[in-house]
XYZ file of C-alpha atoms in Angstrom:
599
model
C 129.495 95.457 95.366
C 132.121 96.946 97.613
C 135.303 95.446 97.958
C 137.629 94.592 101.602
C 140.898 94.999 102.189
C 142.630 91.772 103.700
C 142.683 93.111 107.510
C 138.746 93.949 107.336
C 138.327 90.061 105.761
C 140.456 88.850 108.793
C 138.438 90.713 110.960
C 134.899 88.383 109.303
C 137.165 85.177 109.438
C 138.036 85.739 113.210
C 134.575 86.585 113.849
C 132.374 83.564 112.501
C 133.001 80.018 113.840
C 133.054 77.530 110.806
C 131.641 74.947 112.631
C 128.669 77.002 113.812
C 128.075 78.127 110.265
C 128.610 74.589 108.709
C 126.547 73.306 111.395
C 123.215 75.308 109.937
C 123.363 72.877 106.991
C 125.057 69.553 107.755
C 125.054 67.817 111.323
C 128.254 67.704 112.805
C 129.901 65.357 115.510
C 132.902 65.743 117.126
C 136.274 63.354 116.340
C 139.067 64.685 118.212
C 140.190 68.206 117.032
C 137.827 68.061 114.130
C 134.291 68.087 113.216
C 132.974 65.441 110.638
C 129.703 65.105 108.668
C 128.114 64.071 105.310
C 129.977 66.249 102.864
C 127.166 68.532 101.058
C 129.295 68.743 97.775
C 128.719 65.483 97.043
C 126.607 61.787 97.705
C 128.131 59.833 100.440
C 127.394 57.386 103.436
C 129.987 57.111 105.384
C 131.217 60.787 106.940
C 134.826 62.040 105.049
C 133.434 65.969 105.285
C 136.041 67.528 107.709
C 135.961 70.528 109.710
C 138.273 72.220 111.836
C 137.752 74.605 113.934
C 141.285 75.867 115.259
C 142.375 76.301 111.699
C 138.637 77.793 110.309
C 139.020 74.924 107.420
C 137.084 72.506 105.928
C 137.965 69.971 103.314
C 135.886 66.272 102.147
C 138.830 63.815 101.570
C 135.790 62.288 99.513
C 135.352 64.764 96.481
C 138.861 66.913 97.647
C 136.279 70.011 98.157
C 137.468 71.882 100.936
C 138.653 75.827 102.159
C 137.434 78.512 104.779
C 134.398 80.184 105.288
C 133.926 82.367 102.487
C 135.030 79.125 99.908
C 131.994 77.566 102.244
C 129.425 80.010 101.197
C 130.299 80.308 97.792
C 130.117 76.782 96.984
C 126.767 76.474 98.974
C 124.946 79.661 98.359
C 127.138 80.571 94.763
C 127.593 83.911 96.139
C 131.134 85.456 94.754
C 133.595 86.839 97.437
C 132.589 89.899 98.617
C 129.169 88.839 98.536
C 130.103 85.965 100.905
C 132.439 88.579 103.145
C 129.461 91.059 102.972
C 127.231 88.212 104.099
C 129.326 87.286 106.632
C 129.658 90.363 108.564
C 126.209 91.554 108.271
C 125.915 88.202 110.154
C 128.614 88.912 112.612
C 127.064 92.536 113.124
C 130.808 93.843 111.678
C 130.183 97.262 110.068
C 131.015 97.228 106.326
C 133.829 99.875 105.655
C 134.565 102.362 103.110
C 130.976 103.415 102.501
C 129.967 106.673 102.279
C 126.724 107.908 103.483
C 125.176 107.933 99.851
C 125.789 103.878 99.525
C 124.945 103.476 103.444
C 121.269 105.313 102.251
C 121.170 103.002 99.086
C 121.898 99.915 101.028
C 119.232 100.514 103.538
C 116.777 101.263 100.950
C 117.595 98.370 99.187
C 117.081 96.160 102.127
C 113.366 98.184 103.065
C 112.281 97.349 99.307
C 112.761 93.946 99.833
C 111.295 93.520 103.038
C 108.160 95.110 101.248
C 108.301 92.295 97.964
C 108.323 89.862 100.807
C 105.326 91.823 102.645
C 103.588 91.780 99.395
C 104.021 88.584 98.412
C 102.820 87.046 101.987
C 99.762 88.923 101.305
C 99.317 87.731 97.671
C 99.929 84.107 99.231
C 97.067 84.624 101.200
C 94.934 86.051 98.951
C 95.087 83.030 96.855
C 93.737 80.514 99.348
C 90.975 82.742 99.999
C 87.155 82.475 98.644
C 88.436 85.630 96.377
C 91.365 83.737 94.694
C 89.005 80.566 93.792
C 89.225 81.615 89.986
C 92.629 81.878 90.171
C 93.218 78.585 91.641
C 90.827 77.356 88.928
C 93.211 79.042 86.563
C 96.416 77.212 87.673
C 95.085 74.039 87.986
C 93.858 74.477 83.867
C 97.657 75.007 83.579
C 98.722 72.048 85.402
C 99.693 74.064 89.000
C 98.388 71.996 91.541
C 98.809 73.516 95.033
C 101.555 71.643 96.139
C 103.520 73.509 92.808
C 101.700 76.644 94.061
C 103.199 76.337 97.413
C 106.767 75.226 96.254
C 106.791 78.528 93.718
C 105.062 80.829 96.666
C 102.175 81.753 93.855
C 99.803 84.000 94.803
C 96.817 86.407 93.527
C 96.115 90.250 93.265
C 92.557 90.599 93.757
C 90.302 93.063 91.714
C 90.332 95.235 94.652
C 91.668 99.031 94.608
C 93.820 99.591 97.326
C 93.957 95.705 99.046
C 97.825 95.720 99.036
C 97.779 99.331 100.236
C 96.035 98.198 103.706
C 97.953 95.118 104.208
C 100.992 97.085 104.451
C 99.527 99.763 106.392
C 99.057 96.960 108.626
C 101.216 95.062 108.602
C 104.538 97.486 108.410
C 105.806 101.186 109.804
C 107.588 101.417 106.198
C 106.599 104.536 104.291
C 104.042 103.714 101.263
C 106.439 106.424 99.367
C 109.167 103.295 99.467
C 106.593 100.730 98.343
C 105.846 103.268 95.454
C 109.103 102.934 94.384
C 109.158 99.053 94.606
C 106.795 99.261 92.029
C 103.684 97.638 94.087
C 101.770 100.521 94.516
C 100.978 103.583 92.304
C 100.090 107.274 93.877
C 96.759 108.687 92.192
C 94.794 111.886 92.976
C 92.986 110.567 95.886
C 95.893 108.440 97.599
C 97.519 105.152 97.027
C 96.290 102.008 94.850
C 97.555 98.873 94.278
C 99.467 98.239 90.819
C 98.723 94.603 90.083
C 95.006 93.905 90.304
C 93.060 90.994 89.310
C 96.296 89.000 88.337
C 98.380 85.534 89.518
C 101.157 87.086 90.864
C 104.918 85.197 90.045
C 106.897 86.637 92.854
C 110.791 87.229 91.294
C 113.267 86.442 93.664
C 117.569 86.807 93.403
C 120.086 84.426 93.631
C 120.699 85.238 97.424
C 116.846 84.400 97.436
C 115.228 87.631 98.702
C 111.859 89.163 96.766
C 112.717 91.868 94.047
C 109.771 91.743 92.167
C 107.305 90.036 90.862
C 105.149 89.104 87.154
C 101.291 89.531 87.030
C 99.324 87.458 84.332
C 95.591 88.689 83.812
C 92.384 86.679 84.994
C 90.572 86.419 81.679
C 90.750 89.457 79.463
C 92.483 92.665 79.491
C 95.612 94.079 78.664
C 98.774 94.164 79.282
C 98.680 89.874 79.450
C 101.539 90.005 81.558
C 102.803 92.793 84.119
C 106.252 92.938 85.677
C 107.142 95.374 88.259
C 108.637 98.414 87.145
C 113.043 98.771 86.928
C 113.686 99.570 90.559
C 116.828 99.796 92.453
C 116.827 95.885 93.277
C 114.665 94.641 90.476
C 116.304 94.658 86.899
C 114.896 92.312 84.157
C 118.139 92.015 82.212
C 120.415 91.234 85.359
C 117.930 88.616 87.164
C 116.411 84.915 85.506
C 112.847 83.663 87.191
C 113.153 80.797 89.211
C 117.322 80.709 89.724
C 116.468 80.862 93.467
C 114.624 77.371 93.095
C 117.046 75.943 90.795
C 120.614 76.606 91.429
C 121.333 73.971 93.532
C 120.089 71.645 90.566
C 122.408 73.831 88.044
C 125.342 73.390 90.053
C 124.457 69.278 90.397
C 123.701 68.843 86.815
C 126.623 70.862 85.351
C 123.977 72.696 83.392
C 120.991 75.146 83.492
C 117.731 75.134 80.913
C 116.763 78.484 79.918
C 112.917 78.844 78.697
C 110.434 82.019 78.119
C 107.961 82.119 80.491
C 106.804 81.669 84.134
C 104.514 78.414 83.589
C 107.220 76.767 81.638
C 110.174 77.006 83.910
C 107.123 75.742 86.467
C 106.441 73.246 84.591
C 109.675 71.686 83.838
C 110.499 71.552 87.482
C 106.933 69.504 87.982
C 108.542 67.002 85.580
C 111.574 66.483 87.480
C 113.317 69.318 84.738
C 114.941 70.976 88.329
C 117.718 73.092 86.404
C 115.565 75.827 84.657
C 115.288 79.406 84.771
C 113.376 81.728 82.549
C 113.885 84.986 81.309
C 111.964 87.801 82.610
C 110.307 89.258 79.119
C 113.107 90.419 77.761
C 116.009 89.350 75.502
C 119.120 88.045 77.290
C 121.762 90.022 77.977
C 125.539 90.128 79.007
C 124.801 90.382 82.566
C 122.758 87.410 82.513
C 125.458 85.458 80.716
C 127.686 86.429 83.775
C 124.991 85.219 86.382
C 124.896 82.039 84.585
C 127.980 81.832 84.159
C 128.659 82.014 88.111
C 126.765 78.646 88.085
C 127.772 76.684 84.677
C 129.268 76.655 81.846
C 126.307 74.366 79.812
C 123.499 76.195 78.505
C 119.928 74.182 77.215
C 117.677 76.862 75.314
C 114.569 75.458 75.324
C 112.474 78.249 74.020
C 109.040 78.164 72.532
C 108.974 76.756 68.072
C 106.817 79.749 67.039
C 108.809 82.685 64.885
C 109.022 84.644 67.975
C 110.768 81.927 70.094
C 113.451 80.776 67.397
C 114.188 84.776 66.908
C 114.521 84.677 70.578
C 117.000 81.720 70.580
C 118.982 84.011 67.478
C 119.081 86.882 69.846
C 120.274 84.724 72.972
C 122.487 82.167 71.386
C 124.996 85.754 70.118
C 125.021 87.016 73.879
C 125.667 83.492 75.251
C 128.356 82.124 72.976
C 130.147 85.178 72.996
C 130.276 84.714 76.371
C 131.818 81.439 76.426
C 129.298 79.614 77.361
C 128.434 76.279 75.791
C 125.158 76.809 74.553
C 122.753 73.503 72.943
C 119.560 74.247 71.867
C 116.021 71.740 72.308
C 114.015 72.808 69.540
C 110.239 71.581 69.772
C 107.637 70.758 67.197
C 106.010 73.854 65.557
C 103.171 75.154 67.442
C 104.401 73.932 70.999
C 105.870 75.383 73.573
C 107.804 73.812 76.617
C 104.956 74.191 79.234
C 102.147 72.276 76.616
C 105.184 69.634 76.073
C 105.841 69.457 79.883
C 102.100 68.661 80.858
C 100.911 67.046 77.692
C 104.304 64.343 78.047
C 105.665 61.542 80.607
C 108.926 63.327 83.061
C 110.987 60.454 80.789
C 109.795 61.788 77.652
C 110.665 65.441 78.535
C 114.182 64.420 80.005
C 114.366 62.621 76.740
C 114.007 65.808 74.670
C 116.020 68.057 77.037
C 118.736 65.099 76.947
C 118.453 65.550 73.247
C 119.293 68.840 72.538
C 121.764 69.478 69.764
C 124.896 71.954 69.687
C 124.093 75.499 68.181
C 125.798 75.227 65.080
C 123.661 72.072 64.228
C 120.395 73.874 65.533
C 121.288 77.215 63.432
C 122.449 74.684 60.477
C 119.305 73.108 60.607
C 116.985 75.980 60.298
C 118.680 77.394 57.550
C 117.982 74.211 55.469
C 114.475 73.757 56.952
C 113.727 77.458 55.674
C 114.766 76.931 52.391
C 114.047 75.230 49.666
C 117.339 72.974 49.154
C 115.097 71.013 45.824
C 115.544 74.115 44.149
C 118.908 75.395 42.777
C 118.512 78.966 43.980
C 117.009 77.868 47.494
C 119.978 75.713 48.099
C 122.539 78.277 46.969
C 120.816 80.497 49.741
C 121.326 78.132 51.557
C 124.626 77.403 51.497
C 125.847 81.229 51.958
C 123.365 81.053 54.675
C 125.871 78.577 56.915
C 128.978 79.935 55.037
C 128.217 82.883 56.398
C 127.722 81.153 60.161
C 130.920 78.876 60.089
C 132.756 82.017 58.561
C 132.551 83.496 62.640
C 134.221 80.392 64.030
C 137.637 79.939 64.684
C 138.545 76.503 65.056
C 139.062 75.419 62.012
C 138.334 71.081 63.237
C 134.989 73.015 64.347
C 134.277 74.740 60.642
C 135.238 71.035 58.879
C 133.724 68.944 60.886
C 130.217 71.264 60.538
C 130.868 71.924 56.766
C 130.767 68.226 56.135
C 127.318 68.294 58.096
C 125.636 71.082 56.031
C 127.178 69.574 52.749
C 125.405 66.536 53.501
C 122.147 68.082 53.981
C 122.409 69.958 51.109
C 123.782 67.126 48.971
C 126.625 69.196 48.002
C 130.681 68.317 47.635
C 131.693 69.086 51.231
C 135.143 70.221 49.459
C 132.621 73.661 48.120
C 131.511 74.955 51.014
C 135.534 73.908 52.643
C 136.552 76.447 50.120
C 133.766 78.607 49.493
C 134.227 79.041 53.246
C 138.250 79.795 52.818
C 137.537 82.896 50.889
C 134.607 84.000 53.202
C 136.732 83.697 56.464
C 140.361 84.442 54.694
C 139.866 87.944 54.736
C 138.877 87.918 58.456
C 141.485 85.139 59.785
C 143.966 88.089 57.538
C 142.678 90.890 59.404
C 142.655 89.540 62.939
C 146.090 88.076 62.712
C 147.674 91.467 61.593
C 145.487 93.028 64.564
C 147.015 90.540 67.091
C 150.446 90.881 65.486
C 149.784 94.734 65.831
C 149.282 94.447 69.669
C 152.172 92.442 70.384
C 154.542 94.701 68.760
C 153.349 97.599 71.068
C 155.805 98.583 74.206
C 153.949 98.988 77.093
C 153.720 102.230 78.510
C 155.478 101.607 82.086
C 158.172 98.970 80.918
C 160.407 97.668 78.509
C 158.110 94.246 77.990
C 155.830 93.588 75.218
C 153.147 91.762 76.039
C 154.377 88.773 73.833
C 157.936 89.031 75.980
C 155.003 89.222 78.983
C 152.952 85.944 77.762
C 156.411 84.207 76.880
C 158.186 84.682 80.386
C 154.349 83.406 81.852
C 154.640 80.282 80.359
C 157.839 79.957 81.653
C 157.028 80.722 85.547
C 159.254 83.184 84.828
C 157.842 85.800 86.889
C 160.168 89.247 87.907
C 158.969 91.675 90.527
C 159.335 94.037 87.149
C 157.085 92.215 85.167
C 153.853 92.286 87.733
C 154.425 95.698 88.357
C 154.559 96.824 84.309
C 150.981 94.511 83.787
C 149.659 96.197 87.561
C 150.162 99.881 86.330
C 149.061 98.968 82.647
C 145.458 97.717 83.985
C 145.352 100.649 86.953
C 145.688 103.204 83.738
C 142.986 101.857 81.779
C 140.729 101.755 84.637
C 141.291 105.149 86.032
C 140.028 106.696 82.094
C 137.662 103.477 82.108
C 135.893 102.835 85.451
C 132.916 101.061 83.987
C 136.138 97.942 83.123
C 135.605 97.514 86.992
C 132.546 95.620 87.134
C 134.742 93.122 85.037
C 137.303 93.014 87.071
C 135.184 92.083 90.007
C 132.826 89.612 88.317
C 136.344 87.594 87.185
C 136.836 87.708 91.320
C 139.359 90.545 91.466
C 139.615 92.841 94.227
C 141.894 95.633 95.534
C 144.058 92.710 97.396
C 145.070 91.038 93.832
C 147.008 93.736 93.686
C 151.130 93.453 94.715
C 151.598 97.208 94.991
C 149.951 98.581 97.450
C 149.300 102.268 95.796
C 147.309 100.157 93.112
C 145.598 98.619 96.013
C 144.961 101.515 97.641
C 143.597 103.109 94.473
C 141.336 100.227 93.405
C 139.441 100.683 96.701
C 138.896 104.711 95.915
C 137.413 103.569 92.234
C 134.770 101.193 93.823
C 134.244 103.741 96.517
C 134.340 106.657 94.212
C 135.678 108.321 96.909
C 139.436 110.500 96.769
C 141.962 111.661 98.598
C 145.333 113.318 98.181
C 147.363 110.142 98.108
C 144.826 108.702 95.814
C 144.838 111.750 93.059
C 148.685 112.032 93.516
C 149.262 107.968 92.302
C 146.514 108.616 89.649
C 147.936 111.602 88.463
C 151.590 109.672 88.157
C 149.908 106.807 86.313
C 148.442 109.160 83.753
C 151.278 111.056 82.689
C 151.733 107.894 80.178
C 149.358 107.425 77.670
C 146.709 104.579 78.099
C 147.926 101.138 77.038
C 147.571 100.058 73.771
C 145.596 97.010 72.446
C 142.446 94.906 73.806
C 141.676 95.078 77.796
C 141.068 91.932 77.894
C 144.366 91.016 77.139
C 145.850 93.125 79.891
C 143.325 91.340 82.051
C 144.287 88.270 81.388
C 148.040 88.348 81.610
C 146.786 90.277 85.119
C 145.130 86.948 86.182
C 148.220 84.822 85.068
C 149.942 86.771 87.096
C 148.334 86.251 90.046
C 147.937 82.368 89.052
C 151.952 81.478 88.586
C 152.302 84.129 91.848
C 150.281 81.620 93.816
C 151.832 78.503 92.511
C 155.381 79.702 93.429
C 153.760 80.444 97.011
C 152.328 77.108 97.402
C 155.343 75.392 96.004
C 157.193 77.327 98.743
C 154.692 76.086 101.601
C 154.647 72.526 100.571
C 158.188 72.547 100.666
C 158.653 73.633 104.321
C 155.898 71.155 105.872
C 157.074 69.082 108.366
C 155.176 66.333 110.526
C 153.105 65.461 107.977
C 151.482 62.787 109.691
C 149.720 64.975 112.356
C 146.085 65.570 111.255
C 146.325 69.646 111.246
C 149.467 69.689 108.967
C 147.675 66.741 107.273
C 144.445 68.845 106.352
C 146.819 72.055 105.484
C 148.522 69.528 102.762
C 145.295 68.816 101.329
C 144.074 72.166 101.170
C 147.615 73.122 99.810
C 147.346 70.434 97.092
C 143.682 70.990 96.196
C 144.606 74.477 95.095
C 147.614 74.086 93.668
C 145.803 71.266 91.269
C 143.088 74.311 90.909
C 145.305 77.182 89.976
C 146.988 74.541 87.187
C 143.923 73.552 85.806
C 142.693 77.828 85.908
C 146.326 78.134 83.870
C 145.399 74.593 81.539
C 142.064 75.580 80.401
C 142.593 79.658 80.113
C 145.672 78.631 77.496
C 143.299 76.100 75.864
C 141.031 79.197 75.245
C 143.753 81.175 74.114
């Protein structure tokens, strides 16, 4: 995702008329200098959803949600900022900048491969409500897919037909058939072109931004493979996109919380049974980037995965990638031999909100199975299983957390909690030991720009002390790892960084040439001051993080200074600017509460 400098975001801002973009999705009416309507963030009656147009701001003196444009479409479409700038001025017709002609040929061909996943799945849409897709039909309805659910998820079918898909988009588009090759819906044999899903209900796949990547075939009858996704392709990737988050992110962002489940007909399903905040996984096991797209959304994870030995593995697998990631992850186990699509259409929608409702925390879930898979009667079995959840509680750090759930396994073991309290000391001593002297090792380092540690740094942050000497030491101490570590950038972005969080404006400068991978001579001169010093020592995420607080206690001594020099604050514009002012000066405080909560 490219990044903007502040004059090209200007440029989108100046361009698009908040009230004609607001307008799209909430009427409007007129009061004065301002625009009013239902606010969208939240249930009301009576209109406190304000708009002005003069100022490009909204706020809701309702639910205090408020901002410009880009704060517009990332609360409403969860798109992160340069997505929403991107967005923007494709709308506005505003050239992106600082592409090259390799990224403007990727873009494009991006875009075409899309446009042919929605091609094909307009003709697989068809194809179902045809005399050729009656078995199919008869197939979903067996499942509980009745054609209103068919309609909702845009089903469709792949008939047992060669080259169907082939004609329909020599039809239907002046698109090479080389590109839909490599969208993975065709495949190129001896004689010409045939179609790669055949005889199958087709799942289309869709992003977050709600465009067709690709799509999952399940067989008609027999025949192998059961399921068929389309191949990796330059917009489709299985471990950065979840099945049905296009549906369900509005319901995510409502209920504070997404369900995560296996398959296709059990995300569909759920949502028949009013279960609107689920998402499944695309055949694979979860991974880091999916963490971060979920992440984008909420915090509050349900796993509600099938209760065979292949589902619970799965939950293993995902609940390491998830709660490493900080997410807070519950899991809804199910009876043995059922899965959440049986439960779904075999059970009332109250009785499955009831067991979603009822999930437990992962500790108690992994807790659990340890003492169902053992044989706790038995000396030896409850031994096991007491190194078992030793050996669990031994990776947490909160020591209230490790009591309270030692108590909890002692009492399902009918053990002395004050065992596994100690038991668990001399497990987790030697690792509390080493990660203490660790952190005590990185403190003590001297940066390699400055004369601060970054315990003097963390100190003088608490503080609000904040020097012009200080942000430029942690600035050049995160531009030197990420010139010898350009993959860190991704991060940086994805934690809603850009080349304008920068103060210095060589840093700036040089951010933009990393996501461009483009150079000049002013660009290799900076770089090649910054690494005469060697890289900084110590753990990048704590360089990243003082880089955030940085930027946090840098905008609460600008909006202290703005609030301080309003005047007339009883005329509506300065009124709405005191709002907005307030709203995120209560946000950056809460960013600072909850990231030294963490820490």
């Amino acid at each position: 995702m490219p990044q903007f400098n502040q004059d090209f975001v200007e440029k989108v801002r100046t361009a698009v008329d908040i009230v004609d973009l607001i307008s799209r999705d909430i009427k409007l009416t007129q009061r004065g200098k301002n625009y009013v309507g239902l606010c969208p963030f939240h249930d009301e009656k009576t209109p406190s959803f304000n708009v002005n147009r003069e100022n490009q701001l909204y706020y809701c003196f309702g639910c205090g949600s408020g901002g410009n444009i880009f704060n517009y479409l990332m609360n409403t479409r969860h798109l992160s900022f340069p997505e929403a700038v991107q967005f923007l001025a494709q709308q506005a017709g505003i050239e992106l900048p600082h592409q090259s002609p390799a990224q403007r040929e990727l873009a494009s061909k991006a875009q075409k491969l899309r446009e042919l996943n929605r091609l094909a799945a307009q003709y697989y849409y068809r194809m179902l409500r045809t005399s050729s897709g009656e078995y199919a039909r008869s197939y979903l309805m067996q499942r509980g897919i009745n054609d209103h659910l068919a309609r909702h998820f845009y089903l469709g079918y792949a008939p047992d037909s060669w080259d169907g898909l082939v004609k329909f988009l020599q039809s239907n588009t002046e698109l090479p058939l080389e590109l839909a090759e490599e969208a993975g819906l065709i495949i190129k044999g001896k004689h010409g072109y045939y179609d790669r899903f055949r005889n199958r209900v087709m799942f289309p796949i869709l992003d977050l931004n709600r465009r067709f990547i690709g799509f999952g075939g399940r067989i008609i009858g027999s025949g192998n493979p059961k399921y068929l996704n389309t191949p990796e392709t330059i917009v489709f990737h299985k471990g950065k996109n979840l099945y049905g988050l296009n549906w369900s992110r509005d319901s995510i962002k409502q209920n504070g919380c997404i369900v995560l489940v296996e398959g296709y007909t059990d995300c569909i399903s759920l949502h028949a049974k009013g279960v609107t905040n689920t998402a499944a996984s695309l055949g694979t096991a979860f991974t880091e980037q999916h963490a971060k797209l979920i992440a984008r959304l909420t915090n509050n994870v349900v796993i509600a995965f099938d209760s065979d030995q292949a589902g619970v593995k799965a939950i293993q697998r995902g609940l390491e990638i998830l709660v490493d990631a900080g997410l807070n992850v519950k899991v809804a186990p199910l009876p043995e031999g059922l899965d959440p699509d049986t439960f779904a259409r075999n059970h009332s929608a109250k009785e499955v909100l009831s067991w979603i409702e009822g999930a437990v925390p992962y500790l108690e879930y992994q807790i659990n199975l340890v003492v169902s898979q053992s044989d706790i009667n038995s000396l030896e079995g409850k031994i096991k299983a007491a190194k078992e959840i030793i050996n669990i509680l031994s990776k947490i750090e909160s020591v209230i957390v490790r009591a309270e759930y030692s108590n909890y396994a002692a009492n399902l073991l009918s053990i002395d909690p004050d065992v596994i309290v100690e038991e668990l000391k001399r497990t987790a001593g030697h690792q509390v030991y080493e990660e203490k002297l660790s952190k005590e090792g990185r403190n003590s380092h001297i940066t390699s720009q400055n004369r601060y540690t970054i315990k003097d740094l963390r100190t003088n942050h608490q503080n609000l002390d904040i020097s012009s000497e200080q942000t430029e030491a942690i600035e050049s101490c995160v531009m030197r790892i990420l010139l010898t570590n350009p993959g860190l950038i991704d991060e940086m972005i994805n934690a809603g960084l850009d080349a304008d969080s920068f103060t210095n404006s060589d840093y700036s400068y040089l951010f933009q040439l990393l996501v461009a991978d483009a150079w000049d001579k002013h660009g290799e001169a900076v770089a090649e001051q910054l690494l005469t010093a060697p890289e900084p020592p110590g753990r990048w995420s704590d360089y990243l993080q003082l880089f955030r607080e940085n930027i946090w206690f840098r905008s609460i001594n600008s909006i202290e200074e703005k609030l301080t020099g309003l005047e007339n604050l009883k005329e509506p514009d300065v009124l709405l600017k005191l709002c907005q002012l307030l709203r995120t000066y209560v946000k950056v405080r809460r960013e600072i509460f909850l990231a030294k909560s963490k820490s």
